[in-house]
Coordinates of C-alpha atoms in Angstrom, one line a residue:
Chain A
M24 CA -38.2 7.0 -12.1
S25 CA -35.0 8.5 -13.5
L26 CA -32.9 10.6 -11.2
E27 CA -31.5 12.7 -14.1
I28 CA -31.2 16.4 -13.3
D29 CA -30.1 19.6 -14.8
F30 CA -27.8 21.4 -12.5
A31 CA -26.7 24.9 -13.6
G32 CA -26.8 23.7 -17.2
L33 CA -25.0 20.4 -16.5
K34 CA -26.9 17.3 -17.4
L35 CA -26.3 14.7 -14.6
K36 CA -27.4 11.1 -14.7
N37 CA -28.2 11.4 -11.0
P38 CA -27.9 14.2 -8.4
T39 CA -24.9 12.8 -6.5
V40 CA -21.6 14.6 -6.9
L41 CA -18.2 13.7 -5.6
A42 CA -17.1 16.5 -3.2
S43 CA -13.8 18.2 -3.7
G44 CA -10.9 16.9 -1.5
V45 CA -12.0 13.3 -1.6
L46 CA -10.5 10.9 -4.2
G47 CA -10.2 13.7 -6.8
T48 CA -6.4 13.3 -7.1
S49 CA -6.0 11.4 -10.3
A50 CA -7.9 11.2 -13.6
A51 CA -8.1 7.4 -13.4
L52 CA -9.5 7.5 -9.8
M53 CA -12.1 10.1 -10.9
K54 CA -13.2 7.9 -13.7
R55 CA -13.5 5.0 -11.3
V56 CA -15.7 7.1 -8.9
F57 CA -18.0 7.8 -11.9
E58 CA -18.1 4.3 -13.5
E59 CA -17.8 2.0 -10.5
G60 CA -19.0 4.3 -7.8
G61 CA -22.0 5.7 -9.7
A62 CA -21.5 9.4 -9.1
G63 CA -23.4 11.9 -11.3
A64 CA -20.5 14.3 -11.5
I65 CA -16.9 14.6 -10.1
T66 CA -15.2 17.5 -8.4
M67 CA -11.5 17.6 -8.6
K68 CA -9.2 18.2 -5.7
S69 CA -8.9 22.1 -5.4
I70 CA -6.3 23.5 -7.7
G71 CA -4.0 26.4 -6.6
P72 CA -1.7 28.9 -8.3
E73 CA 1.6 27.2 -7.2
E74 CA 2.7 23.7 -6.1
R75 CA 1.7 23.4 -2.5
A76 CA 2.5 20.4 -0.2
G77 CA -0.3 20.9 2.3
H78 CA 0.1 20.2 6.0
A79 CA 2.1 17.4 7.6
N80 CA 0.3 14.4 9.1
P81 CA -1.8 13.7 11.0
S82 CA -4.0 15.4 8.5
V83 CA -7.2 13.3 8.4
L84 CA -8.7 11.6 11.5
E85 CA -11.7 9.4 12.2
L86 CA -13.8 10.8 15.0
E87 CA -16.9 9.3 16.6
H88 CA -19.4 11.0 14.3
G89 CA -17.4 12.3 11.4
L90 CA -13.9 13.0 10.0
L91 CA -11.6 15.8 11.0
N92 CA -9.2 17.0 8.4
A93 CA -6.5 19.6 7.8
V94 CA -5.0 18.4 4.6
G95 CA -4.2 22.0 3.9
L96 CA -4.9 22.4 0.1
P97 CA -2.1 20.4 -1.4
S98 CA -2.0 21.1 -5.1
P99 CA 0.4 20.3 -7.9
G100 CA -0.3 23.9 -9.0
Y101 CA -2.2 24.5 -12.2
K102 CA 0.9 24.6 -14.4
N103 CA 2.0 21.1 -13.3
M104 CA -1.1 19.1 -14.4
E105 CA -0.7 18.8 -18.1
E106 CA -0.9 15.0 -18.2
E107 CA -3.9 14.9 -16.0
W108 CA -5.7 17.5 -18.2
N109 CA -4.8 15.4 -21.2
E110 CA -6.3 12.3 -19.7
L111 CA -9.4 14.3 -18.6
E112 CA -9.9 15.6 -22.1
E113 CA -11.3 12.3 -23.1
R114 CA -13.5 11.9 -20.1
K115 CA -17.1 10.7 -20.3
F116 CA -18.2 12.3 -17.0
P117 CA -19.2 15.8 -16.0
L118 CA -16.2 17.4 -14.4
I119 CA -16.2 20.2 -11.9
A120 CA -12.8 21.9 -11.4
S121 CA -12.3 23.3 -7.9
I122 CA -10.0 26.3 -7.6
Y123 CA -8.4 28.3 -4.8
G124 CA -6.2 31.4 -4.3
A125 CA -4.9 33.7 -1.7
S126 CA -6.0 36.8 -3.5
V127 CA -8.6 37.8 -6.1
E128 CA -5.7 38.0 -8.6
E129 CA -4.7 34.4 -7.8
F130 CA -8.2 33.2 -8.2
V131 CA -8.3 35.0 -11.6
E132 CA -5.0 33.6 -12.7
V133 CA -6.0 30.0 -11.9
S134 CA -9.5 30.3 -13.3
K135 CA -8.1 31.7 -16.6
F136 CA -5.9 28.7 -17.1
V137 CA -8.4 26.1 -15.8
A138 CA -11.2 27.5 -18.1
E139 CA -9.0 26.8 -21.1
K140 CA -9.1 23.1 -20.1
K141 CA -12.9 23.2 -20.5
P142 CA -14.2 21.6 -17.3
D143 CA -18.0 21.4 -17.3
A144 CA -18.1 23.8 -14.3
I145 CA -15.7 25.6 -12.0
E146 CA -16.2 25.6 -8.3
V147 CA -14.7 28.6 -6.5
N148 CA -13.5 27.4 -3.1
I149 CA -13.9 30.5 -0.9
S150 CA -14.5 28.3 2.2
C151 CA -11.5 26.1 3.1
P152 CA -11.0 26.4 6.9
N153 CA -7.5 24.9 6.9
T154 CA -5.1 27.6 5.8
Q155 CA -4.7 31.1 7.0
E156 CA -4.5 32.9 3.7
H157 CA -6.9 30.9 1.4
G158 CA -10.5 30.2 1.2
Q159 CA -12.5 31.0 4.3
I160 CA -11.1 34.5 4.7
F161 CA -13.2 35.4 1.5
G162 CA -16.2 33.2 2.3
V163 CA -17.1 34.9 5.6
N164 CA -17.4 38.3 4.0
E165 CA -20.1 39.3 1.4
T166 CA -18.0 41.9 -0.4
A167 CA -14.9 39.6 -0.6
S168 CA -17.0 36.7 -1.8
A169 CA -18.7 38.8 -4.5
E170 CA -15.4 40.2 -5.7
V171 CA -13.9 36.8 -6.2
V172 CA -17.0 35.4 -7.9
S173 CA -17.5 38.4 -10.3
S174 CA -13.7 38.5 -11.2
V175 CA -13.6 34.8 -11.9
K176 CA -16.9 34.8 -13.8
K177 CA -15.4 37.5 -16.2
E178 CA -12.6 35.1 -17.0
I179 CA -14.5 31.9 -17.5
G180 CA -17.4 33.2 -19.6
K181 CA -20.1 30.6 -20.2
I182 CA -18.6 27.9 -17.9
P183 CA -21.0 27.6 -15.0
L184 CA -19.5 29.0 -11.7
I185 CA -20.3 27.3 -8.4
A186 CA -19.4 29.2 -5.3
K187 CA -18.5 26.9 -2.4
L188 CA -19.5 28.5 0.9
T189 CA -18.5 28.0 4.6
P190 CA -20.9 27.5 7.5
Q191 CA -18.5 29.7 9.5
A192 CA -20.0 32.7 7.8
P193 CA -22.2 34.7 10.2
N194 CA -25.0 34.8 7.6
I195 CA -24.5 32.3 4.9
A196 CA -27.7 33.3 3.1
A197 CA -26.4 36.8 2.7
I198 CA -23.1 35.4 1.2
A199 CA -25.1 33.2 -1.2
S200 CA -27.2 36.2 -2.2
A201 CA -24.0 38.3 -2.8
C202 CA -22.5 35.5 -4.9
E203 CA -25.8 35.3 -7.0
K204 CA -25.6 39.0 -7.6
A205 CA -22.0 38.6 -8.7
E206 CA -23.2 36.1 -11.3
A207 CA -22.5 32.8 -9.7
N208 CA -24.5 30.1 -11.5
A209 CA -24.9 27.8 -8.4
I210 CA -24.1 27.6 -4.7
C211 CA -22.3 24.7 -3.0
A212 CA -22.9 24.4 0.7
I213 CA -21.4 23.5 3.0
N214 CA -17.6 23.1 3.3
T215 CA -16.4 21.6 6.6
V216 CA -17.1 23.0 10.0
A217 CA -14.1 24.2 12.0
G218 CA -13.0 21.9 14.8
M219 CA -10.2 20.4 16.9
A220 CA -9.2 17.2 18.7
I221 CA -6.7 16.9 21.6
D222 CA -5.0 13.7 22.6
I223 CA -5.2 13.8 26.4
D224 CA -2.4 11.3 26.9
A225 CA -0.1 13.1 24.6
R226 CA -1.5 16.4 25.9
K227 CA -1.3 17.8 22.3
P228 CA -3.6 18.6 19.4
I229 CA -3.7 15.6 17.1
L230 CA -3.8 17.4 13.8
C231 CA -0.5 18.7 12.8
N232 CA -2.3 22.0 11.9
K233 CA -4.1 21.9 15.3
F234 CA -7.4 23.0 13.8
G235 CA -9.3 21.3 11.0
G236 CA -12.6 20.9 9.4
I237 CA -15.3 18.4 10.5
S238 CA -17.3 16.5 7.9
G239 CA -19.6 13.5 8.0
P240 CA -22.8 12.8 10.1
A241 CA -21.8 15.3 12.8
I242 CA -22.4 18.2 10.4
K243 CA -25.5 17.1 8.6
P244 CA -27.8 19.3 10.7
V245 CA -25.5 22.3 10.0
G246 CA -25.6 21.7 6.3
I247 CA -29.4 21.2 6.2
K248 CA -29.9 24.5 8.0
C249 CA -27.5 26.4 5.7
V250 CA -29.1 24.9 2.5
Y251 CA -32.6 25.8 3.9
Q252 CA -31.6 29.4 4.5
I253 CA -29.8 29.7 1.2
F254 CA -32.8 28.3 -0.7
K255 CA -34.9 31.2 0.7
A256 CA -32.3 33.7 -0.3
V257 CA -31.4 32.8 -3.9
K258 CA -32.9 31.5 -7.2
I259 CA -29.8 29.7 -8.5
P260 CA -29.5 26.0 -7.8
I261 CA -27.8 24.6 -4.7
L262 CA -25.4 21.7 -4.4
G263 CA -26.1 20.6 -0.8
M264 CA -23.5 18.6 1.2
G265 CA -22.4 17.6 4.6
G266 CA -23.0 14.2 6.1
I267 CA -24.7 12.4 3.2
S268 CA -24.3 8.7 3.1
S269 CA -27.9 7.4 2.6
G270 CA -30.8 8.1 0.3
R271 CA -32.7 9.6 3.2
D272 CA -29.9 12.0 3.8
A273 CA -30.0 13.1 0.2
I274 CA -33.8 13.5 0.2
E275 CA -33.5 15.6 3.4
Y276 CA -31.1 18.0 1.5
I277 CA -33.4 18.1 -1.5
Q278 CA -36.4 18.9 0.8
A279 CA -34.3 21.7 2.3
G280 CA -33.8 23.1 -1.2
A281 CA -30.8 21.4 -2.9
T282 CA -30.9 20.4 -6.5
A283 CA -27.8 18.2 -6.4
V284 CA -26.1 16.5 -3.4
G285 CA -22.4 16.3 -2.7
I286 CA -20.8 13.2 -1.1
G287 CA -17.3 13.2 0.5
S288 CA -16.9 11.5 3.9
G289 CA -19.7 9.2 2.7
V290 CA -17.0 7.4 0.8
Y291 CA -15.4 6.6 4.1
Y292 CA -18.6 5.2 5.6
Q293 CA -19.8 3.3 2.6
G294 CA -16.9 2.9 0.2
I295 CA -16.7 4.2 -3.4
G296 CA -20.1 2.6 -4.2
V297 CA -21.8 5.1 -1.9
F298 CA -23.1 7.1 -4.9
E299 CA -24.9 4.1 -6.3
K300 CA -26.2 3.2 -2.9
V301 CA -27.6 6.7 -2.2
C302 CA -29.3 6.7 -5.6
R303 CA -30.9 3.3 -5.1
E304 CA -32.2 4.3 -1.7
M305 CA -33.5 7.6 -3.1
K306 CA -35.4 5.7 -5.8
E307 CA -36.9 3.4 -3.1
W308 CA -38.1 6.3 -1.1
I309 CA -39.5 8.1 -4.1
K310 CA -41.4 4.9 -5.1
E311 CA -42.8 4.3 -1.7
N312 CA -44.0 7.9 -1.4
E313 CA -45.4 8.1 -4.9
V314 CA -43.3 11.1 -5.8
K315 CA -43.3 11.9 -9.5
S316 CA -40.2 14.0 -9.8
L317 CA -37.5 15.4 -7.6
E318 CA -38.9 18.9 -8.5
E319 CA -42.0 18.0 -6.6
I320 CA -40.1 17.6 -3.3
R321 CA -37.4 20.3 -3.8
G322 CA -37.7 22.8 -1.0
C323 CA -40.9 21.2 0.2
A324 CA -39.9 21.6 3.8
H325 CA -40.4 25.3 3.4
G326 CA -44.1 24.6 3.3
Chain B
M7 CA -9.3 -1.5 15.4
T8 CA -7.8 1.7 16.8
K9 CA -9.3 4.6 15.1
L10 CA -7.7 7.7 16.7
P11 CA -4.0 7.5 17.5
K12 CA -3.5 5.9 20.9
M13 CA -0.4 6.7 22.9
V14 CA 1.4 3.5 23.9
S15 CA 4.7 2.6 25.5
I16 CA 7.6 1.1 23.7
K17 CA 8.2 -2.2 25.5
R18 CA 11.5 -3.2 24.0
I19 CA 13.7 -2.3 21.0
V20 CA 15.6 -4.8 18.9
Q21 CA 18.5 -3.7 16.8
E22 CA 18.1 -5.6 13.5
T23 CA 20.8 -4.1 11.3
P24 CA 23.1 -1.1 11.8
N25 CA 20.3 1.3 11.0
I26 CA 17.1 -0.7 11.4
K27 CA 15.3 -1.3 14.7
T28 CA 12.1 -3.2 15.7
Y29 CA 9.9 -1.5 18.3
Y30 CA 7.6 -3.8 20.3
L31 CA 4.7 -1.9 21.6
E32 CA 2.5 -2.3 24.6
H33 CA -0.6 -2.5 22.4
K34 CA -2.7 -5.3 21.1
M35 CA -3.3 -5.2 17.3
N36 CA -4.4 -8.2 15.2
A37 CA -3.7 -7.9 11.6
K38 CA -3.1 -9.9 8.4
P39 CA 0.4 -10.0 7.0
G40 CA 1.0 -7.0 4.8
Q41 CA -1.4 -4.7 6.7
F42 CA 0.0 -1.6 8.3
A43 CA -0.4 0.9 11.2
M44 CA 0.0 4.7 11.3
L45 CA 2.5 5.8 13.8
W46 CA 2.4 9.3 15.3
L47 CA 5.1 11.4 17.0
P48 CA 3.3 14.5 18.3
D49 CA 4.7 17.7 16.8
I50 CA 6.6 15.7 14.1
D51 CA 4.6 13.7 11.7
E52 CA 2.6 10.5 11.2
K53 CA 3.7 7.7 8.8
P54 CA 2.6 4.2 7.8
F55 CA 4.6 1.2 8.9
T56 CA 4.0 -2.5 8.2
L57 CA 3.5 -4.7 11.3
T58 CA 6.3 -7.2 12.1
A59 CA 4.6 -8.7 15.1
K60 CA 0.9 -8.9 15.8
G61 CA -1.3 -9.9 18.7
K62 CA -0.7 -8.8 22.3
E63 CA 2.5 -7.0 21.6
C64 CA 2.5 -5.6 18.1
A65 CA 5.7 -4.3 16.5
V66 CA 6.9 -2.1 13.7
T67 CA 10.3 -2.1 12.1
V68 CA 11.9 1.2 11.2
Q69 CA 14.9 2.3 9.1
C70 CA 16.4 5.5 10.5
K71 CA 16.7 7.8 7.5
G72 CA 14.2 10.6 7.4
K73 CA 13.0 13.3 9.9
F74 CA 10.3 11.0 11.3
T75 CA 12.3 7.8 11.6
K76 CA 15.3 9.6 13.0
A77 CA 13.1 11.0 15.8
M78 CA 11.7 7.6 16.3
C79 CA 15.2 6.1 16.6
D80 CA 16.0 8.5 19.4
L81 CA 13.2 7.0 21.4
K82 CA 14.1 4.6 24.3
E83 CA 12.3 1.7 25.8
G84 CA 9.4 3.2 27.9
G85 CA 9.0 6.0 25.4
K86 CA 5.6 6.8 24.0
I87 CA 4.3 6.8 20.5
G88 CA 0.8 7.1 18.9
I89 CA -0.6 4.2 16.9
R90 CA -3.8 3.7 14.9
G91 CA -4.8 0.9 12.6
P92 CA -4.5 -1.7 11.2
Y93 CA -5.2 -0.6 7.6
G94 CA -4.9 -2.0 4.1
N95 CA -5.8 -5.3 2.5
G96 CA -2.8 -7.5 3.4
F97 CA -1.7 -10.5 1.5
S98 CA -4.3 -13.1 0.4
T99 CA -3.1 -16.6 1.2
E100 CA -6.0 -18.8 0.4
E101 CA -5.3 -21.9 -1.7
V102 CA -1.6 -21.6 -2.1
K103 CA 0.6 -24.6 -1.7
K104 CA 4.0 -23.9 -3.2
V105 CA 5.1 -20.3 -2.6
C106 CA 8.1 -18.1 -3.3
I107 CA 8.7 -14.8 -1.5
I108 CA 11.0 -12.2 -2.8
A109 CA 12.1 -9.3 -0.6
G110 CA 14.6 -6.5 -1.0
G111 CA 16.1 -4.2 1.7
C112 CA 13.4 -3.1 4.2
G113 CA 10.9 -5.0 2.0
A114 CA 11.7 -7.9 4.3
A115 CA 9.5 -6.3 6.9
P116 CA 6.1 -6.7 5.2
V117 CA 6.7 -10.3 4.2
L118 CA 8.0 -11.5 7.6
L119 CA 4.7 -12.3 9.2
L120 CA 3.6 -13.8 5.9
A121 CA 6.6 -16.3 5.9
E122 CA 6.0 -17.1 9.5
Q123 CA 2.3 -17.8 8.8
F124 CA 3.3 -20.2 5.9
K125 CA 5.7 -22.0 8.2
K126 CA 2.9 -22.5 10.8
K127 CA 0.6 -23.9 8.1
G128 CA 3.4 -26.2 6.7
I129 CA 3.4 -24.6 3.3
D130 CA 6.2 -25.3 0.9
L131 CA 8.1 -22.0 1.0
S132 CA 11.2 -20.5 -0.7
V133 CA 12.4 -17.0 0.3
I134 CA 14.8 -14.8 -1.7
L135 CA 16.2 -12.0 0.4
G136 CA 18.3 -9.3 -1.2
A137 CA 20.3 -6.5 0.4
K138 CA 23.2 -4.2 -0.3
T139 CA 25.5 -6.0 2.1
G140 CA 25.4 -8.9 4.5
K141 CA 25.2 -6.6 7.5
E142 CA 22.1 -4.9 6.1
C143 CA 20.3 -8.2 5.4
L144 CA 17.1 -7.7 7.4
F145 CA 15.4 -10.6 9.2
K146 CA 17.8 -13.2 7.8
E147 CA 17.5 -15.2 11.1
R148 CA 13.7 -15.0 11.5
L149 CA 13.2 -15.7 7.8
G150 CA 15.7 -18.6 8.0
K151 CA 13.5 -20.2 10.6
T152 CA 10.6 -20.3 8.2
T153 CA 12.2 -22.3 5.5
K154 CA 15.2 -24.4 4.5
N155 CA 15.1 -22.7 1.2
L156 CA 16.4 -19.2 2.1
Y157 CA 18.4 -17.6 -0.8
I158 CA 20.4 -14.5 0.1
T159 CA 21.8 -12.1 -2.5
T160 CA 23.9 -9.1 -1.8
D161 CA 25.1 -6.3 -4.1
D162 CA 28.7 -6.7 -2.8
G163 CA 28.7 -10.5 -2.3
S164 CA 29.5 -10.2 1.4
L165 CA 26.8 -12.7 2.2
G166 CA 25.1 -15.3 0.0
E167 CA 25.3 -14.9 -3.7
K168 CA 26.6 -11.7 -5.3
G169 CA 24.0 -10.1 -7.5
Y170 CA 20.3 -9.1 -7.6
A171 CA 17.4 -10.9 -5.9
T172 CA 15.5 -10.8 -9.2
S173 CA 18.3 -12.8 -10.9
M174 CA 17.8 -15.4 -8.2
L175 CA 14.1 -15.4 -8.9
E176 CA 14.7 -16.1 -12.5
K177 CA 17.0 -19.0 -11.6
L178 CA 14.5 -20.5 -9.2
L179 CA 11.6 -20.1 -11.7
A180 CA 13.6 -21.8 -14.4
K181 CA 13.9 -24.9 -12.2
Q182 CA 10.7 -25.0 -10.2
K183 CA 7.0 -24.3 -10.5
F184 CA 5.5 -22.1 -7.9
D185 CA 1.7 -21.3 -7.4
I186 CA 2.5 -17.7 -6.5
V187 CA 5.2 -15.2 -5.9
F188 CA 4.8 -12.7 -3.0
G189 CA 7.1 -9.6 -2.9
C190 CA 8.1 -6.4 -1.3
G191 CA 11.1 -4.2 -2.1
P192 CA 12.2 -1.1 -4.1
E193 CA 9.7 -0.6 -6.9
P194 CA 12.1 -1.1 -9.8
M195 CA 12.9 -4.5 -8.3
M196 CA 9.2 -5.2 -7.9
K197 CA 8.6 -4.3 -11.5
K198 CA 11.4 -6.6 -12.6
A199 CA 10.0 -9.4 -10.5
F200 CA 6.5 -8.9 -12.0
E201 CA 7.9 -9.0 -15.5
I202 CA 9.7 -12.2 -14.8
C203 CA 6.6 -13.8 -13.3
E204 CA 4.4 -12.6 -16.3
R205 CA 6.8 -14.3 -18.7
K206 CA 6.5 -17.5 -16.7
G207 CA 2.7 -17.2 -16.2
I208 CA 3.0 -17.1 -12.4
E209 CA 0.7 -15.0 -10.3
C210 CA 2.1 -12.2 -8.1
Q211 CA 1.1 -10.3 -5.0
L212 CA 3.3 -7.3 -4.5
N213 CA 3.3 -4.8 -1.6
L214 CA 3.7 -1.3 -2.9
E215 CA 4.2 2.1 -1.4
R216 CA 3.1 5.7 -1.9
Y217 CA 3.0 8.9 0.1
M218 CA 0.0 8.5 2.4
R219 CA -2.3 10.7 4.6
C220 CA -5.6 9.3 5.9
G221 CA -4.8 5.6 5.6
F222 CA -8.5 4.7 5.1
G223 CA -9.3 5.4 1.5
V224 CA -10.7 9.0 1.6
C225 CA -8.1 11.7 0.8
G226 CA -6.7 10.2 -2.4
A227 CA -3.0 11.2 -1.6
C228 CA -1.8 7.6 -2.2
A229 CA -3.6 7.2 -5.6
L230 CA -1.8 4.7 -7.8
G231 CA -3.7 5.1 -11.1
K232 CA -7.3 4.2 -10.1
W233 CA -6.3 2.4 -6.9
L234 CA -5.6 3.7 -3.4
V235 CA -2.5 2.1 -1.9
C236 CA -4.0 2.5 1.6
K237 CA -7.3 0.8 1.0
D238 CA -7.2 -1.2 -2.2
G239 CA -3.5 -2.1 -1.4
P240 CA -0.8 -2.0 -0.2
V241 CA -0.8 -5.5 -1.7
F242 CA -1.7 -5.7 -5.4
K243 CA -2.4 -8.8 -7.6
S244 CA -1.1 -9.4 -11.1
E245 CA -4.5 -8.6 -12.6
Q246 CA -4.3 -5.1 -11.1
L247 CA -0.6 -4.6 -11.8
R248 CA -1.3 -5.3 -15.5
E249 CA -3.7 -2.4 -15.6
M250 CA -1.5 0.0 -13.7
P251 CA 0.6 2.0 -16.1
E252 CA 2.0 4.0 -13.1
F253 CA 3.5 0.9 -11.5
G254 CA 7.3 1.2 -11.6
E255 CA 7.0 4.5 -13.5
K256 CA 5.2 7.3 -11.6
A257 CA 4.1 8.5 -8.2
L258 CA 2.4 11.5 -6.6
L259 CA 4.4 13.8 -4.4
K260 CA 2.8 15.2 -1.2
S261 CA 1.4 18.1 -3.3
G262 CA -0.3 15.6 -5.6
K263 CA 2.1 16.4 -8.5
E264 CA 2.8 13.4 -10.6
V265 CA 6.5 12.7 -11.1
S266 CA 8.8 9.9 -12.2
L267 CA 9.5 7.2 -9.7
K268 CA 13.1 8.3 -9.6
E269 CA 12.1 11.8 -8.6
F270 CA 9.7 10.4 -6.0
A271 CA 12.4 8.2 -4.5
E272 CA 14.8 11.2 -4.3
W273 CA 12.1 13.2 -2.6
R274 CA 11.5 10.4 -0.1
Q275 CA 15.2 10.4 0.8

C-alpha cells in the first residue's frame, strides 16, 4: 500500500515531515533528509525578521527520555538567505517555510518576503518556548493566535498556512479552532514542552537559557492528547508530532487524528534514515492489520 | 559515553606553548583519535574540544583566545569543568601502511593521538608540523616521539624550515608514495593540502571545524553542505571533500547565516 497523502493541498509521498529546528539549516542538508532520509516533506529552520544568534551553549541536551533545547530561534534573517533560496528554487521536495516574529507586524513582514520565494506551505511558529518575546506568547492566547494567522494569511494568499501550536496553551483545542476560523489551512501540534535541568554538582541550570523545550519520547503522551483534542475541534488537517521514532508512534498519532506526522528528535534516536524506517514500519502494521487506507484509521481512536 | 555534562576536577595542567595548555581531567573517556568532547563552564558557554589523552585521565588542549578559553585558562588544578562526549566519527585507520600527517597551529591537537596510535602499531609515519614560530610549535616533543620523520616548518624560520607546511607536503609527495594523508589545521591550509593530494591521487582524511551546538547530529548548526561536522565529521574523506563546495569557502555563523570562510574566521576571533 502506498503511503501517499494529501496534506492541506500538498501531495506528499509519505506522511513523515521533518520538524522545524532539526537539520533544516542548509538547502543541501534538507535535500539529503528528503533523498537519503526518506521524509515526505521538509520544514526549514524558523526564519525571523532580523539576523539573530540564538542562545549560547549549552543549548541542546540529551535527557533520559528526550532532548531539552533552548537554541533560541537563531536565524540569518529573511534578508540574508538569498543563496539558500536560490538553491531551494530547484528543489524536488515539498518545502515548508517556518516563520517567527515578535509582533503581528513582524510576522507579516517575514511572511510577505517568504511567500515570494514560493515555499509549498508556510508554518507560522506561534509556539516557541525559548524566547521571551517570540512565539509562545501568541500561541497561548486565542485572540493573539487568530490575529497572527489572519494577518499572515492575507499576505500569503493561496500558499497553505500551517499554525504550529504549543501544549503550554491552557486549551489547545480552542486555539486550534481560533486558527481555523482565522483561515489557517492546517494545524501543527505540538511544539516542545517547557522544562529545565539543573546540574546538582555545579548547582546551576545546565541550559544557558535556564529553561528549554522538551522533545522526544517523554512528550509523546502530551502530543497524542493534544492532537486528539484538536481533531475533535477542527476540520482542517493536523500535522501531529512529539516523540515519533517508530511506525507504531506514527500510527498512534494518526489514530488520534493526525493526517501527517512530524519527526525531529527521532533523528537523534534513529539517524537521518528515521523517516524511511517509520514508513517501513507503518506499512508493516498496515499489512498485518489489513488496513486499506490511512483514511480508514485516521481518528479511529475517537470511536 | 557521558550524555549530560558531568562536573569533573582538573587533575593537572601542562603549559604546552606560551598560550596553549593541556588539561588532564579526573574522568575516564575512551575515544578514537579525532573524536571530541563538549566542555562546559557554567554561566559562560560550552565548546567542542578534541581529546589529546584518552582512557582513565582524558585531556583536552586549549588555546587561550576567546571568552570561553580565557575563562578556562584562569582555572587552576583542582578546578571543576563539565564534560560530555565523546562525539564525532574520528579518523579511520584501517589498512593504512605508509602514512603522512600534516598539522598546522592548534591542528596538532586532533592528530596527536592518531600519531601515537600509529607509533604503537609500528606504522611507517611522517609528520609535518607547521606553526607561526618555533615557540608556538605545539606538541613537537610528543609528535617527535612517534616518528623519526618529523618535519617542522615555521613562518619566521625560527625552528625547522622557513615556509608553509603545505610546501613541505608537496616536497615529500614528490619523493615518496604515501597510502594516505591525515590533516588538521586552518581551513585554507587544509584546502591546499587536499588539492596537492588530489593532484597526486592520494587519499585524504581531514579534520574540519564549524560552530557547533548539540554535538550529536540534531540541530544542524554545524552544517557543512549536506554534512554535519559533529556527526558525519569532524573527519572527512576525499570522496566527501570532492562533493563539498563549501570546503575552504563558506561557513555558517551562530545565526545560521552563510558567510565567507574569512568572515567566519574573523567572527571566531
